[in-house]
Structure formats: C-alpha cells, structure tokens
Coordinates of C-alpha atoms in Angstrom, one line a residue:
C258 CA 46.6 98.1 114.6
E259 CA 50.0 97.6 116.0
K260 CA 48.8 96.7 119.5
D261 CA 46.6 93.9 117.9
N262 CA 49.7 92.3 116.3
P263 CA 52.8 92.9 118.2
N264 CA 54.8 90.6 116.1
A265 CA 54.1 92.5 112.9
N266 CA 57.5 94.1 112.6
V267 CA 59.3 90.9 113.9
S268 CA 58.1 88.8 110.9
S269 CA 59.4 91.3 108.7
S270 CA 62.9 91.6 110.2
N271 CA 63.0 87.9 110.2
N272 CA 62.1 87.7 106.6
D273 CA 65.0 90.1 105.7
S274 CA 67.4 88.0 107.3
S275 CA 66.1 84.8 105.8
N276 CA 66.5 86.8 102.4
N277 CA 70.1 87.4 103.2
I278 CA 71.0 83.9 104.2
S279 CA 69.2 82.8 101.2
S280 CA 71.0 85.2 98.8
I281 CA 74.4 83.9 100.5
E282 CA 73.5 80.5 99.8
E283 CA 72.7 81.2 96.3
I284 CA 75.9 83.2 95.6
C285 CA 77.9 80.4 97.3
N286 CA 76.3 77.6 95.2
D287 CA 76.2 79.5 91.8
A288 CA 79.9 80.2 92.5
A289 CA 80.9 76.6 92.7
G290 CA 83.0 74.9 90.2
S291 CA 85.7 75.5 87.5
W292 CA 86.5 79.2 86.3
V293 CA 88.6 80.6 83.5
L294 CA 91.0 83.1 85.1
E295 CA 92.6 86.2 83.5
P296 CA 95.0 88.0 85.7
S297 CA 95.8 91.6 85.3
C298 CA 98.7 92.6 87.4
P299 CA 101.8 94.7 87.0
A300 CA 105.1 92.9 86.6
Y301 CA 107.2 92.8 89.8
E302 CA 110.6 94.4 89.6
I303 CA 113.6 95.4 91.4
P304 CA 115.5 97.2 88.8
E305 CA 118.6 97.5 91.3
L306 CA 118.8 93.8 92.0
D307 CA 118.0 92.8 88.3
I308 CA 114.9 91.0 89.6
Y309 CA 111.8 90.9 87.1
I310 CA 108.9 88.5 87.5
D311 CA 105.9 88.4 85.1
V312 CA 103.4 87.9 87.8
E313 CA 100.6 87.0 85.3
E314 CA 102.4 84.4 84.0
R315 CA 102.6 82.9 87.5
F316 CA 98.7 82.0 87.4
E317 CA 97.1 78.8 86.4
D318 CA 94.5 79.2 83.4
T319 CA 91.7 77.9 85.8
I320 CA 90.7 77.9 89.5
T321 CA 88.2 75.8 91.3
L322 CA 85.8 77.3 93.8
V323 CA 84.0 74.9 96.4
C324 CA 81.0 76.1 98.3
V325 CA 81.3 75.3 102.0
N326 CA 78.4 75.6 104.6
N327 CA 76.8 77.7 102.2
E328 CA 78.7 80.5 103.1
R329 CA 82.2 80.4 102.2
L330 CA 84.1 79.6 99.1
L331 CA 87.2 77.7 99.2
I332 CA 89.6 78.6 96.5
S333 CA 91.9 76.2 94.9
F334 CA 95.0 78.1 94.6
Y335 CA 98.6 77.0 93.6
G336 CA 97.4 73.7 94.8
Q337 CA 96.5 74.9 98.2
M338 CA 93.1 76.2 99.7
L339 CA 92.4 79.5 100.3
Y340 CA 88.9 81.0 101.4
A341 CA 86.7 83.9 100.8
D342 CA 83.5 84.6 102.8
I343 CA 80.4 86.0 101.3
N344 CA 78.6 89.1 103.3
E345 CA 75.3 89.9 103.6
D346 CA 75.4 92.1 100.4
G347 CA 76.8 89.5 98.4
A348 CA 80.2 90.7 98.1
L349 CA 83.5 88.4 98.7
I350 CA 85.9 89.2 101.5
I351 CA 89.1 87.4 101.4
P352 CA 90.7 87.9 104.7
N353 CA 94.5 88.0 105.0
Q354 CA 95.9 84.4 104.8
Q355 CA 99.2 82.6 103.6
F356 CA 100.1 80.1 101.2
E357 CA 103.5 78.7 99.7
A358 CA 104.3 79.7 96.1
D359 CA 106.5 77.4 94.3
F360 CA 109.1 79.2 92.2
S361 CA 111.2 76.2 91.6
Q362 CA 109.7 75.1 88.4
E363 CA 111.2 77.6 86.0
A364 CA 114.4 79.9 86.2
L365 CA 112.9 83.3 86.8
E366 CA 114.8 86.3 85.5
G367 CA 116.8 87.5 88.5
L368 CA 115.9 85.1 90.9
E369 CA 118.9 82.7 90.4
F370 CA 119.8 83.1 94.1
L371 CA 116.6 81.1 95.1
S372 CA 117.4 77.2 95.4
E373 CA 116.0 74.6 93.1
D374 CA 113.1 73.9 95.8
A375 CA 112.4 77.6 96.2
F376 CA 109.0 78.4 98.0
I377 CA 108.0 81.8 98.9
T378 CA 105.4 82.4 101.7
L379 CA 102.9 84.8 100.4
Q380 CA 100.3 86.6 102.1
I381 CA 97.0 87.3 100.1
G382 CA 94.0 89.4 101.2
G383 CA 91.5 91.4 99.2
N384 CA 87.7 91.3 97.9
G385 CA 85.5 90.8 95.1
E386 CA 82.2 89.7 93.7
I387 CA 80.8 86.9 91.7
N388 CA 77.9 85.4 90.2
A389 CA 77.0 82.3 88.3
S390 CA 78.9 83.3 85.2
V391 CA 81.4 86.2 86.0
G392 CA 83.5 87.2 89.0
T393 CA 86.3 89.5 89.9
L394 CA 88.7 89.1 92.8
N395 CA 90.8 92.2 94.0
V396 CA 93.9 90.8 95.6
T397 CA 97.0 92.2 97.3
F398 CA 100.0 89.7 97.5
S399 CA 102.7 90.6 100.2
F400 CA 105.9 88.9 100.5
T401 CA 109.5 88.9 101.8
L402 CA 111.6 87.9 98.5
M403 CA 114.9 87.7 100.5
E404 CA 115.5 87.8 104.3
D405 CA 118.4 90.2 103.7
L406 CA 116.1 92.9 102.2
P407 CA 114.9 95.3 104.9
F408 CA 111.4 95.5 103.4
S409 CA 108.5 93.4 102.4
E410 CA 107.0 93.5 98.9
M411 CA 103.5 93.9 97.6
T412 CA 101.7 93.8 94.4
D413 CA 98.2 94.0 93.5
C414 CA 96.2 91.9 90.9
T415 CA 92.4 92.1 89.8
L416 CA 91.6 88.5 88.8
S417 CA 88.8 88.3 86.3
L418 CA 86.6 85.0 86.5
S419 CA 84.4 83.7 83.6
R420 CA 82.8 80.4 82.6

C-alpha cells in the first residue's frame, strides 16, 4: 500500500506541523489583552546595608499582552515592552532581556543613596504558560544595585495572570 502512495506519511507530518502552528496562533491570540497581575515574590533584602524592597509592591495591578505575528507576545511592563515566544507545546519562553526600572517615584527604605531620577537596569528571563483565562509567568530578575558592590543580585517571582 505504501508503494502506491509514497506521500501518505508526508501529509500526516504536514498536518502535525500545521496543528502546531494553529495552536501557537490560537494561544497567542487568546492571550492578547489586559490581565490582572498577582505577583508572588520574596522581599529583597541586604540587611548589612539596611536595604529592604517589597518586590510585590513594585508591580502594576495589570499588564497588557499583544500578539505579534501569531507567535510572539509583547508584554507591557513598567511602560516598556518585553516579549515571550510561544513554543510548539504552547509554553512561553521569556529570553533574557533588559529593561529600566524606575525607582524615583517613591523613597524605598534603604535606598536613599539613589538619586531622584534613579533607574536600575534589570535583566528578566523565565518561562510560563497561558490560556484564554489564566496564566503563570516564572521570572528571574537580576541586577546590580550599586556599582560598588562586587556582586549582582537576583530574585525570582511567580506572576499569576487572570481575567
């Protein structure tokens, strides 16, 4: 039978590929829009320097996702755009990327050494999953708080999304 139809297996694999593409498109389009954001992050502390940051308070209440080219989600975060790629399994991959976090709007305990227009470059990366009604982003933030410190800092957060 296979000799009679040498393309029998080809159509099946093409169909699988088109199912993956349509699945990625569907996830991307379903995820687009405004989401309620509930962060779960430990406080960031350097007790020796009297630094304490309630990381959860630094997040906005909502974020907006935009589907681009039916395969990438743009994430409006701190007024800047980050992105997450959607893989063939429907998982989100947030490659390492940088953004500027504004710490000038409020006096944070222990951060009086920052100037009034204090921006800190953060790197974010992680993964997650999302559907039309809920999502989870597992992210790691890394940064250097002060140039004088001989180390970089990291903190992990789970961001729960709902509509």
